[in-house]
Coordinates of C-alpha atoms in Angstrom, one line a residue:
X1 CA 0.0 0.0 0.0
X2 CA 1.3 3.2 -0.9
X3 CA 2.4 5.4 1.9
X4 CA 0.2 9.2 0.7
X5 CA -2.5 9.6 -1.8
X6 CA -1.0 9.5 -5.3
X7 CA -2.6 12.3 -7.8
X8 CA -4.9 11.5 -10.0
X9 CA -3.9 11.9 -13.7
X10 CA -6.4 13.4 -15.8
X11 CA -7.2 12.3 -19.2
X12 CA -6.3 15.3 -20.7
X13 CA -3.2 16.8 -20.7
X14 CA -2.7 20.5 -19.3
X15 CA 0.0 21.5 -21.5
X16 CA -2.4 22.6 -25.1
X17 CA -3.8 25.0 -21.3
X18 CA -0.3 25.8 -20.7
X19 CA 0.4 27.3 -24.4
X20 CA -2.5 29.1 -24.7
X21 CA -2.0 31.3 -21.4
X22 CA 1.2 31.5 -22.4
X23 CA 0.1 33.3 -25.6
X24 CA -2.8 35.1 -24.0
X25 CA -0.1 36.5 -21.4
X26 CA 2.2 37.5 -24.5
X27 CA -0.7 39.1 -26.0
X28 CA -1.6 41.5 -23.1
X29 CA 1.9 41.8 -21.7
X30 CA 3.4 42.3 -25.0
X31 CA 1.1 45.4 -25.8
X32 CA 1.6 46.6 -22.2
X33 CA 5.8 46.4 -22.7
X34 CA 5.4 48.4 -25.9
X35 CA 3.3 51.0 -23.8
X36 CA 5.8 51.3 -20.8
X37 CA 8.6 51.7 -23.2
X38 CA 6.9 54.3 -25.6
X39 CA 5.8 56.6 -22.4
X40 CA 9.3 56.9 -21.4
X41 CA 9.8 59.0 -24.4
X42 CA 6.6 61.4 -24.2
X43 CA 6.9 64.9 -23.1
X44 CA 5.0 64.7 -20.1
X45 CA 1.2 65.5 -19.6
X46 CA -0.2 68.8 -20.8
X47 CA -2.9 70.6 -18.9
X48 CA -5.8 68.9 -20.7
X49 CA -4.5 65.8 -19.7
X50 CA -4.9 66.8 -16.3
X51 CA -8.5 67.9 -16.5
X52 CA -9.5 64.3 -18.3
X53 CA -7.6 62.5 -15.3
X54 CA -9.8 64.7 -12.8
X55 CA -13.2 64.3 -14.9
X56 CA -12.2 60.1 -15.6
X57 CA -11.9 59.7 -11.6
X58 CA -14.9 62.1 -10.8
X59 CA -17.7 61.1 -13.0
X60 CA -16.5 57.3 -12.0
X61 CA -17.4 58.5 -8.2
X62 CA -20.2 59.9 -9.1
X63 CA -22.0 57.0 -11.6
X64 CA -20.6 54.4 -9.0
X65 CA -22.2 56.4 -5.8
X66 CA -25.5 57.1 -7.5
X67 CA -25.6 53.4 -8.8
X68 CA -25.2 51.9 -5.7
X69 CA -27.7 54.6 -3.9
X70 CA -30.8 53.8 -6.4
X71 CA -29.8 50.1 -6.2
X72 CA -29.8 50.0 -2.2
X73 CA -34.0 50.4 -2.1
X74 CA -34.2 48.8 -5.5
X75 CA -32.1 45.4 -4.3
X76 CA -34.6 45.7 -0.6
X77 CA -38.2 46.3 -2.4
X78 CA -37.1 42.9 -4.8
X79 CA -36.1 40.8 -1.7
X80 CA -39.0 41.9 0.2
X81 CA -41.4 41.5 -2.1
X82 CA -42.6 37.9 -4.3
X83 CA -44.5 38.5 -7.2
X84 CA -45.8 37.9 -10.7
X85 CA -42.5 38.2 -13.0
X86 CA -40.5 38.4 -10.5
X87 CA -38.2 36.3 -11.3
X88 CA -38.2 37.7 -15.2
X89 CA -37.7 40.9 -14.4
X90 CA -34.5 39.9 -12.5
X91 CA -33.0 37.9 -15.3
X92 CA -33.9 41.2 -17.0
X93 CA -31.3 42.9 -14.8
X94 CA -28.9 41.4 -16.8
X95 CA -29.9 42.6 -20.2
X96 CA -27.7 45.8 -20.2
X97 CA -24.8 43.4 -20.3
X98 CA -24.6 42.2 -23.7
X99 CA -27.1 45.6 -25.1
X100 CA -23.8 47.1 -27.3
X101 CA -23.3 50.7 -25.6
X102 CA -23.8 52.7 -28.8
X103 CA -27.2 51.3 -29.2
X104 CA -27.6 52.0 -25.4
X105 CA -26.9 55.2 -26.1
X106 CA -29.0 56.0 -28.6
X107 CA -32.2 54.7 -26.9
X108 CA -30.8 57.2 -24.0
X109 CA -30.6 60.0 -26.7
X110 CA -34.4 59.1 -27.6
X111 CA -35.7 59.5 -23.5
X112 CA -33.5 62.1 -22.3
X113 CA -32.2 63.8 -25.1
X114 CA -32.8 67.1 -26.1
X115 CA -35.1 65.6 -28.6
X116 CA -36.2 63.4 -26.6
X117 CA -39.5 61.9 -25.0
X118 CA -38.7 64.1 -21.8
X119 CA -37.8 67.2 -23.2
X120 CA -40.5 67.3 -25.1
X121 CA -43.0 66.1 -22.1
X122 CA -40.7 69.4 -20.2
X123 CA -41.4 71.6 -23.5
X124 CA -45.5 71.4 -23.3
X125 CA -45.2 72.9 -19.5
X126 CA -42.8 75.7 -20.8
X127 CA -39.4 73.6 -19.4
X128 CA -35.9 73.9 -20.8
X129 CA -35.0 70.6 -22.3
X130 CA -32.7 68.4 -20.6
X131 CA -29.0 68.6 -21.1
X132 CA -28.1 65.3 -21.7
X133 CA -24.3 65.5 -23.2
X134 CA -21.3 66.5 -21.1
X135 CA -21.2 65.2 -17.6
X136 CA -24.7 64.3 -17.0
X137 CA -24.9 62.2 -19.9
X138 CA -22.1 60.3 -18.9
X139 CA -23.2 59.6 -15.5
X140 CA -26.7 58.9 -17.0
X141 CA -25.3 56.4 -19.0
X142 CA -23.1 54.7 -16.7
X143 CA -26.0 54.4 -14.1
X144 CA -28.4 53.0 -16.9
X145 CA -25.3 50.2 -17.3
X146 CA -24.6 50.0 -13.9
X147 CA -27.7 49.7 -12.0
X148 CA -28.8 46.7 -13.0
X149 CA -25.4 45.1 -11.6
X150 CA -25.3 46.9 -8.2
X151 CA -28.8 45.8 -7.8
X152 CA -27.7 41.7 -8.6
X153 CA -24.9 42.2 -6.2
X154 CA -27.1 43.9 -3.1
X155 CA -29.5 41.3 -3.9
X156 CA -27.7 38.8 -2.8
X157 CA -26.7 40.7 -0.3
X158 CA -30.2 40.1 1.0
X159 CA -30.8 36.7 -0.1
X160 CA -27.6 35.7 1.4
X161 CA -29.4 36.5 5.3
X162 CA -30.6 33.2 6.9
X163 CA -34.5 33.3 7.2
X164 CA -34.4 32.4 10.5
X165 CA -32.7 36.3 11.6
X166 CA -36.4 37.6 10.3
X167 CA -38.3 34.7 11.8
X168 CA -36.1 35.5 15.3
X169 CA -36.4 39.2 14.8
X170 CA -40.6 38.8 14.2
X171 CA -40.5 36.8 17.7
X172 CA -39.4 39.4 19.6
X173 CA -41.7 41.9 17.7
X174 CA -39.1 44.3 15.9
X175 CA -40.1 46.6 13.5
X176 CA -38.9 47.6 10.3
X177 CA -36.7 50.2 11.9
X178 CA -34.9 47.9 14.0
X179 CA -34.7 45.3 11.4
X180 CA -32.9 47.6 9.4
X181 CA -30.4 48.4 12.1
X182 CA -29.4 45.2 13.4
X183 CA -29.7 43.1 10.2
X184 CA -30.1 44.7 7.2
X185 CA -27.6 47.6 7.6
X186 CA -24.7 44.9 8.6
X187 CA -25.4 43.1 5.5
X188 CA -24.7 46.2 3.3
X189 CA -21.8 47.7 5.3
X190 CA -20.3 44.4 3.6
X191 CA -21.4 44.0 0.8
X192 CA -21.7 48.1 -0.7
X193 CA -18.2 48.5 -0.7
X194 CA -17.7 45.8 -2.8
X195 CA -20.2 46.7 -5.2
X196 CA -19.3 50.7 -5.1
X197 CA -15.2 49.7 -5.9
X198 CA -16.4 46.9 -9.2
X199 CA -18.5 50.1 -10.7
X200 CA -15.7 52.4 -10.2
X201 CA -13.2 50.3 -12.0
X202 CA -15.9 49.3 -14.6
X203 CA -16.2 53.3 -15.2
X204 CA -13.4 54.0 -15.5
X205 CA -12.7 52.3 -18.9
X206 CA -15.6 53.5 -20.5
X207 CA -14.4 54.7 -24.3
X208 CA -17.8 54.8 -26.3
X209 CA -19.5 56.4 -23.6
X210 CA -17.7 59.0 -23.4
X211 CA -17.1 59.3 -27.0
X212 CA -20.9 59.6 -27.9
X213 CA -22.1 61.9 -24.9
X214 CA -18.9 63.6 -23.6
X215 CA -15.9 64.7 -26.1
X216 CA -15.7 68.6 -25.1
X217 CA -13.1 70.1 -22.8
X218 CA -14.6 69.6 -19.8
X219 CA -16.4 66.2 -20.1
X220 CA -13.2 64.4 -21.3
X221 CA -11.8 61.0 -20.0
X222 CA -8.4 59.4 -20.2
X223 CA -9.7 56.6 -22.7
X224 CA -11.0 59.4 -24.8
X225 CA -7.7 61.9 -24.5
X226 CA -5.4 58.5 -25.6
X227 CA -7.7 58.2 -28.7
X228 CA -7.8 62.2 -29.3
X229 CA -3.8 61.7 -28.8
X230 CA -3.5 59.0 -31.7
X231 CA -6.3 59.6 -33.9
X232 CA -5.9 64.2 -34.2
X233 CA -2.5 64.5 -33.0
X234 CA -0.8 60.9 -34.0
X235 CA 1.4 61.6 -30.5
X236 CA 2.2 58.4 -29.9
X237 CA 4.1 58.9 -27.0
X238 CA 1.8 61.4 -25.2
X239 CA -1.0 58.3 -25.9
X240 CA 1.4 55.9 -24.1
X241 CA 1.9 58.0 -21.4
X242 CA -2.3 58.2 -20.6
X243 CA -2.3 54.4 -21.3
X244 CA 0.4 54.3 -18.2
X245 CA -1.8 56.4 -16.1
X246 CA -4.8 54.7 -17.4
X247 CA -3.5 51.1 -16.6
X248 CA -2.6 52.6 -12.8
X249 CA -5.9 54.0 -11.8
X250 CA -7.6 50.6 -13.1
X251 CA -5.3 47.9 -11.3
X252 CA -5.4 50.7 -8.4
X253 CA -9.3 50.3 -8.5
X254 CA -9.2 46.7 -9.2
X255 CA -7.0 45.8 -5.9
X256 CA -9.6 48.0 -3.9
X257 CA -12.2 46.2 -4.9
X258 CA -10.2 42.8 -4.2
X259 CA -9.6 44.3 -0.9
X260 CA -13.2 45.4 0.6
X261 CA -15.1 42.5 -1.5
X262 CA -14.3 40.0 1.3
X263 CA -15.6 39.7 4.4
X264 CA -17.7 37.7 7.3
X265 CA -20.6 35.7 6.4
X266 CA -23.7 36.6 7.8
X267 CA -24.2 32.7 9.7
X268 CA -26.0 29.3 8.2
X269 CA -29.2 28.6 7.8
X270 CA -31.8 26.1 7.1
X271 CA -32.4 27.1 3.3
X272 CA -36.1 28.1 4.4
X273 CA -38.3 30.8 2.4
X274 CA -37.7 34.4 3.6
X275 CA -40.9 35.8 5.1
X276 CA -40.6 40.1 5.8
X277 CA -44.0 40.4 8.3
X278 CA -42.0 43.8 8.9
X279 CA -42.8 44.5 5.2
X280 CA -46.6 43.8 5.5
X281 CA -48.3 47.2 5.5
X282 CA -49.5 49.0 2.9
X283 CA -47.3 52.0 2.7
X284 CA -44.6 49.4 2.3
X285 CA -45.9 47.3 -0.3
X286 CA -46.9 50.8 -2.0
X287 CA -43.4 51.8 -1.6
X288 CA -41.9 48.7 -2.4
X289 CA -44.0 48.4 -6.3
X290 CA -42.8 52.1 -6.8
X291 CA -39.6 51.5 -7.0
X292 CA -39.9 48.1 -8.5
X293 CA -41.7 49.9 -11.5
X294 CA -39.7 53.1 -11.4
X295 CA -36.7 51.0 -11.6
X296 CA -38.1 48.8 -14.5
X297 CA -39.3 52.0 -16.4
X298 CA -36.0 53.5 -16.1
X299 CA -34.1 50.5 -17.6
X300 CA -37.3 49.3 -20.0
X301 CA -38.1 52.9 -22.0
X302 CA -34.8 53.1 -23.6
X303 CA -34.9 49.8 -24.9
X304 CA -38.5 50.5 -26.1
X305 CA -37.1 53.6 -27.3
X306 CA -34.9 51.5 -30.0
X307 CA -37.6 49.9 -31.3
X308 CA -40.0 52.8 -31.7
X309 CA -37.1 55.4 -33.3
X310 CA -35.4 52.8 -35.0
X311 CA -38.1 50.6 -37.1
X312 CA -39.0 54.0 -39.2
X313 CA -35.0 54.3 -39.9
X314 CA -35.1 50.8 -41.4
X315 CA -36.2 52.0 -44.8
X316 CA -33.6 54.8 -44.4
X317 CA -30.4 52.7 -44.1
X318 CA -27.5 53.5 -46.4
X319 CA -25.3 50.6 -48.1
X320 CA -22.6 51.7 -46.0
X321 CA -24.7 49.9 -42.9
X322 CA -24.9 46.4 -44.3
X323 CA -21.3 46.4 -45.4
X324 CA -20.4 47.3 -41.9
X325 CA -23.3 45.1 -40.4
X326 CA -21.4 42.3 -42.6
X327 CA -18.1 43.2 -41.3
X328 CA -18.8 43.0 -37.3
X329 CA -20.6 39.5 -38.2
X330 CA -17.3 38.2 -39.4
X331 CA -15.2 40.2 -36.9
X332 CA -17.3 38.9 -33.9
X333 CA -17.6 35.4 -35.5
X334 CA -13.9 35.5 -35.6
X335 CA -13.2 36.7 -32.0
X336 CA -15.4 33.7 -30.9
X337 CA -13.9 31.0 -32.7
X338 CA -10.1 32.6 -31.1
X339 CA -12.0 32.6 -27.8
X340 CA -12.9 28.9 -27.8
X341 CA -9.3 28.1 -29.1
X342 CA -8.0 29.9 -25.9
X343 CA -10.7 29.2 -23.2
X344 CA -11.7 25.1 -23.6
X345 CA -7.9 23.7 -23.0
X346 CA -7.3 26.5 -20.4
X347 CA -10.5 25.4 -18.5
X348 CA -9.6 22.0 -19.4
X349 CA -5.9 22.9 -17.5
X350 CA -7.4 24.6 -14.6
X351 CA -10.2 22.1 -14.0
X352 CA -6.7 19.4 -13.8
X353 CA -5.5 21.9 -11.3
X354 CA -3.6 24.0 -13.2
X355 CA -3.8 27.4 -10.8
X356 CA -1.6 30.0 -13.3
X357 CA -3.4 29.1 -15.9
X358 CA -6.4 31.1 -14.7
X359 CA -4.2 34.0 -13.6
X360 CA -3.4 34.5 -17.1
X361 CA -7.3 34.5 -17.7
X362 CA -7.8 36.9 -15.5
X363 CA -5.6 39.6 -16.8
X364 CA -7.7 40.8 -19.6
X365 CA -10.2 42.1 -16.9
X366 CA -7.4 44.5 -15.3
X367 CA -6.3 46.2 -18.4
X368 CA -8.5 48.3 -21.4
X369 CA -9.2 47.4 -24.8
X370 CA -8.0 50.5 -25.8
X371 CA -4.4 50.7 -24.4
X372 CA -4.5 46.9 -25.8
X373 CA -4.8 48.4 -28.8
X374 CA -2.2 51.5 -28.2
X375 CA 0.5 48.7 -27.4
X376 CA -0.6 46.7 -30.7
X377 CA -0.5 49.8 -32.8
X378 CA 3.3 50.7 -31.3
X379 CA 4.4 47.1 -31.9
X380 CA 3.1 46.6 -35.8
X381 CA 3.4 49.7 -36.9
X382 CA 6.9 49.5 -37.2
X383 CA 6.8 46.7 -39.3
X384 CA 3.7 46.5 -41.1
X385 CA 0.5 48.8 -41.6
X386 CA -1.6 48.4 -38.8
X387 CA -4.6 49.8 -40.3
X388 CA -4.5 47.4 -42.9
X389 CA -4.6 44.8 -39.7
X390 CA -7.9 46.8 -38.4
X391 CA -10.1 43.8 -38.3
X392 CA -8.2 40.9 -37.5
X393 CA -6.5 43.1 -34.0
X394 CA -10.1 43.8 -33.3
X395 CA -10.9 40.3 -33.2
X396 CA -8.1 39.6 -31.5
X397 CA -8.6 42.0 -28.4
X398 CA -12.2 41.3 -28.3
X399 CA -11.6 37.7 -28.0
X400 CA -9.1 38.4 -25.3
X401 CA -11.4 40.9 -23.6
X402 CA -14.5 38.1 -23.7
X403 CA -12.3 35.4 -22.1
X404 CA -12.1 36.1 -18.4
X405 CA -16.3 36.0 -18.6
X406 CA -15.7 32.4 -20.7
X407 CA -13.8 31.1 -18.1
X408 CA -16.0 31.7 -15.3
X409 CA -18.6 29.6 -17.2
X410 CA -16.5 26.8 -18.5
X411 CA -13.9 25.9 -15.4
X412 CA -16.7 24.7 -13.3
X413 CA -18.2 22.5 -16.0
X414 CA -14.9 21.3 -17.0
X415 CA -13.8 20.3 -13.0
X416 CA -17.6 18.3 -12.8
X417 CA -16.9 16.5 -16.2
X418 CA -13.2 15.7 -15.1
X419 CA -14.1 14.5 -11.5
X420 CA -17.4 12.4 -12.7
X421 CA -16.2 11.2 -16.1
X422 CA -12.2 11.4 -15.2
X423 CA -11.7 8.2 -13.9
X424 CA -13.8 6.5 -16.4
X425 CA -11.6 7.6 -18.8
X426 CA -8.2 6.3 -17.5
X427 CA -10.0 3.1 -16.7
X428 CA -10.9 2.6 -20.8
X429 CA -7.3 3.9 -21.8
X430 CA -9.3 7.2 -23.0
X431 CA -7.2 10.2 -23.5
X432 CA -6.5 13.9 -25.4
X433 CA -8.5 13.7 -28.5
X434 CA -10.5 10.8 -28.5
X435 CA -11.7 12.3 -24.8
X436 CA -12.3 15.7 -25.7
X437 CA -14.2 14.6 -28.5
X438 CA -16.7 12.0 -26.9
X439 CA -16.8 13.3 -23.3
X440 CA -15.5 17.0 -23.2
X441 CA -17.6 18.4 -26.1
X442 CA -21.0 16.7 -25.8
X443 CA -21.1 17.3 -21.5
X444 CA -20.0 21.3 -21.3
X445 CA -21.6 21.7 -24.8
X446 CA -24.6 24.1 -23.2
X447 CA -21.8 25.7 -21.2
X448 CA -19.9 26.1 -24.1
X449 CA -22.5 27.9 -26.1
X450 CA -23.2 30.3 -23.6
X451 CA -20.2 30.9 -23.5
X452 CA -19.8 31.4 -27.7
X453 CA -22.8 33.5 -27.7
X454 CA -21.9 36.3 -24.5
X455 CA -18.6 36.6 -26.3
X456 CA -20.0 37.0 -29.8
X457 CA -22.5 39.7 -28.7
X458 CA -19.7 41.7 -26.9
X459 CA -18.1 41.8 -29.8
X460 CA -20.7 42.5 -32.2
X461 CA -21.2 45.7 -30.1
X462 CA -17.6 46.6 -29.2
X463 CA -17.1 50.2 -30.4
X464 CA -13.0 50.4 -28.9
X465 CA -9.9 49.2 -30.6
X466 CA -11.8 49.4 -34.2
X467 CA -11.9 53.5 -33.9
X468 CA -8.3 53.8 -33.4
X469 CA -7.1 51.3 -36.5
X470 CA -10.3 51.9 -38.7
X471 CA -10.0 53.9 -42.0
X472 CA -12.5 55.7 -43.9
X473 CA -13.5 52.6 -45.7
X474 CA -13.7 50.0 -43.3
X475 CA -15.9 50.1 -40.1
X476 CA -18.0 48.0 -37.8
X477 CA -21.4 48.6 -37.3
X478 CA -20.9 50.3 -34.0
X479 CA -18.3 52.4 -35.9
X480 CA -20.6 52.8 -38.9
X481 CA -23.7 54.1 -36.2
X482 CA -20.7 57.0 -34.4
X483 CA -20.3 58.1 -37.5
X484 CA -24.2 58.5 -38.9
X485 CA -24.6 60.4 -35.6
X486 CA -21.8 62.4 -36.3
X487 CA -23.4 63.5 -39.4
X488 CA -26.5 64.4 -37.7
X489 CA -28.5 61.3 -39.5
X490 CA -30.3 60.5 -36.4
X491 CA -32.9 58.3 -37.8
X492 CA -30.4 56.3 -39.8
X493 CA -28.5 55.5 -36.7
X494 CA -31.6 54.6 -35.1
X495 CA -32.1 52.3 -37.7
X496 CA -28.9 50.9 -37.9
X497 CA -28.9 50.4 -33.8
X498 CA -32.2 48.5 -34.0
X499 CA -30.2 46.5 -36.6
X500 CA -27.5 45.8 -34.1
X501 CA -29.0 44.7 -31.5
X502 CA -31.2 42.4 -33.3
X503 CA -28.1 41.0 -34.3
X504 CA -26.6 41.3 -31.3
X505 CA -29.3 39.3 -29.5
X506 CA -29.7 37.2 -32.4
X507 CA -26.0 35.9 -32.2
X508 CA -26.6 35.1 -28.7
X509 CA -29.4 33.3 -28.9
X510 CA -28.6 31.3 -31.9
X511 CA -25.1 29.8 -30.4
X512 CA -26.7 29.7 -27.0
X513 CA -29.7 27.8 -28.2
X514 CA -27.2 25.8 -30.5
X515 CA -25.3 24.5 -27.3
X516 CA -28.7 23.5 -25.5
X517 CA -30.2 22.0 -28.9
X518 CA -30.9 17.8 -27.9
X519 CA -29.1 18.4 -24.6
X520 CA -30.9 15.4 -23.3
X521 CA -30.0 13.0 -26.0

């Protein structure tokens, strides 16, 4: 009998996990070496540099602190309350995710706008418009994004508290007031700060965001003075130097929120139903369905918004559209297909207990797109012409960006399959191919779908590295729509946003529905 537990060899082998971290790690680090190295030679930052550092950090303080306020009563009303759709307007929470942000946008432009629904609600009581570009767009925006996710996060917050605290609290006849005190404030002192640092960080990498509703002097963000830097000016070295300064406040941000995510648990319980009898009267249930529906409303009209402005822009779509429409098909087809190359053996290696591998996965979330794309730009240009490589970096970066959120759906499948099936395998000499093939494939296929079709909406919406290597002639369709609204053809954008998000939700669907097709069988 052997003297310790011997390891369990898996049937596949970790090393096709190995290469490709290896190359994801070249991919990001590479870019970020070629940053680092260019900065050194930049002249230092100028005053307007300055002011988009300031606005980048403040307008992230603000969209992350009025996020996580309106979310707070939002997150309590839903776990207080069971209802009708319930459970659909959650999943509903996470629609924003995969919506592409310039479609987002313009469904903003049609209820707040100056244009908009709103203004002209304001305009038949005599009210100014609203002012919906500079600052308060940008916050707008980034709550409209950001809302939704504050409100998951607080909500499980809530749903995390044993149902016996309420039951004990009920017993000894506390009211709301004291429930609040003793349970429910607690609960958010750890879980807010958590939720307040991810929004921060997420905001402060916003490009077409700030792009489409800020741009002037004094509603100007890092990501959008390094593109201003390449695309006007073509100062590499002063767009290096942001990058630097860009990639600092994000790990900075990213290490916070490391750092204040954890904390105690809030006890075991017996997995019973949560029942609020402090939540029974009727100014609470009246309070609680106002800001269920405000909420809704306020996440539901812009959507509705894109449908209603952009069917009548249908018929008023130039050729330029479905060439581009054409393009970000292939371009987010393409960043899948490189995604599922890198993520499946790198699960595959982490599930076999492979722990650097998913360090490597992990470092697309601490670093932007868009200084991705400086660092490319500084590396090919010397060599070749990088906007003639426009589509295939895109891909590239998007597939990159996409595979932190793959990995987090595949590794757990992938560790069930190896420790169920694992064994099995050895025992019938079953190995590399011939496993991944009968085993691997048809047992994470829904996982892997899901996977394929989050990625491939991302991308289709992506509106980042393809505005710094674009020419004139080539363009995505989230490029293609920045540009119609640049030209002041509003209902052509409209059109063509309706258009990308159908496909956007389309792609999804389709490659998510294709990995759940015959499941069963």
């Amino acid at each position: 009998m052997a003297d310790r537990a011997q390891p369990v060899i898996s049937p596949v082998s970790g090393r096709p996990g190995l290469g490709a971290a290896a190359l994801v790690a070249v991919l990001i680090l590479g870019p970020l070496l070629a940053v680092f190295l260019r900065a050194e030679a930049g002249a230092g930052l100028v005053r307007a540099d300055w002011a988009a550092i300031r606005f980048t950090v403040w307008q992230a303080v603000l969209s992350a602190a009025i996020s996580v306020a309106l979310a707070v009563p939002v997150a309590r009303a839903l776990a207080r309350r069971r209802f009708a759709g319930r459970s659909v307007l959650i999943t509903l929470l996470g629609a924003p995710f995969i919506l592409p942000v310039i479609v987002a946008v313009l469904g903003l432009l049609a209820v707040f706008g100056r244009n908009g629904w709103i203004s002209q609600g304001l305009g038949l009581m005599g009210l100014p418009p609203v002012q919906v570009y500079g600052l308060h767009g940008v916050v707008l925006a980034h709550v409209f994004f950001n809302l939704p996710l504050a409100t998951r996060l607080i909500l499980q917050g809530w749903q995390d508290i044993p149902a016996e605290h309420f039951r004990l609290a009920a017993q000894l006849g506390a009211g709301s007031r004291v429930i609040w005190g003793l349970i429910e404030r607690p609960m958010l002192a750890r879980v807010v700060p958590g939720a307040l640092a991810v929004i921060f960080a997420i905001c402060l990498t916003s490009f077409a965001v700030a792009l489409t509703l800020g741009g002037g002097p004094r509603a100007t963000t890092i990501e959008l003075a390094i593109y201003q830097a390449f695309t006007f000016d073509f100062d590499l070295g002063r767009a290096a130097l942001l990058s630097v300064v860009q990639i600092a406040l994000t790990l900075g941000a990213a290490l916070i929120a490391l750092r204040v995510a954890s904390g105690d648990g809030l006890g075991a319980g017996l997995d019973r139903p949560v029942q609020r009898w402090d939540a029974a009267g009727r100014g609470a249930r009246m309070l609680d369905g106002a800001l269920i529906v405000a909420a809704g409303l306020f996440l539901l009209l812009p959507m509705l918004a894109i449908v209603a402005e952009g069917v009548p822009g249908l018929l008023r779509l130039p050729a330029s559209v479905g060439r581009a429409a054409l393009v970000s098909l292939g371009v987010a087809l393409g960043s899948t297909a490189v995604m599922l190359l890198f993520a499946l053996p790198m699960a595959l290696a982490i599930a076999a207990g492979r722990g650097s591998v998913e360090l490597a996965g992990l470092l697309g979330l601490a670093v932007s797109p868009l200084v991705i794309g400086t660092g490319l730009f500084l590396i090919v240009n010397p060599i070749a012409d990088p906007f003639a490589l426009a589509l295939p970096v895109t891909a590239g970066v998007n597939a990159v960006m996409g595979l932190p959120f793959a990995l987090r759906i595949l590794v757990p499948a992938a560790r069930e399959v190896l420790s169920v099936q694992g064994r099995l395998a050895l025992s019938l000499n079953m190995r590399g191919l011939t496993f991944l093939r009968l085993v691997i494939l048809p047992r994470m296929r829904p996982q892997i779908g899901f996977a394929a079709g989050l990625v491939a909406a991302l991308s289709m919406g992506d509106l980042g590295v393809i505005a710094l290597f674009a020419e004139t002639d080539v363009a995505t369709l989230p490029l293609q729509i920045y540009r119609l609204m640049g030209a002041y053809q509003m209902q052509a954008a409209s059109g063509a946003g309706l258009l990308l998000l159908a496909l956007s939700v389309g792609l999804f669907w389709v490659l998510d529905r294709g990995g759940r097709w015959h499941v069963a069988a």
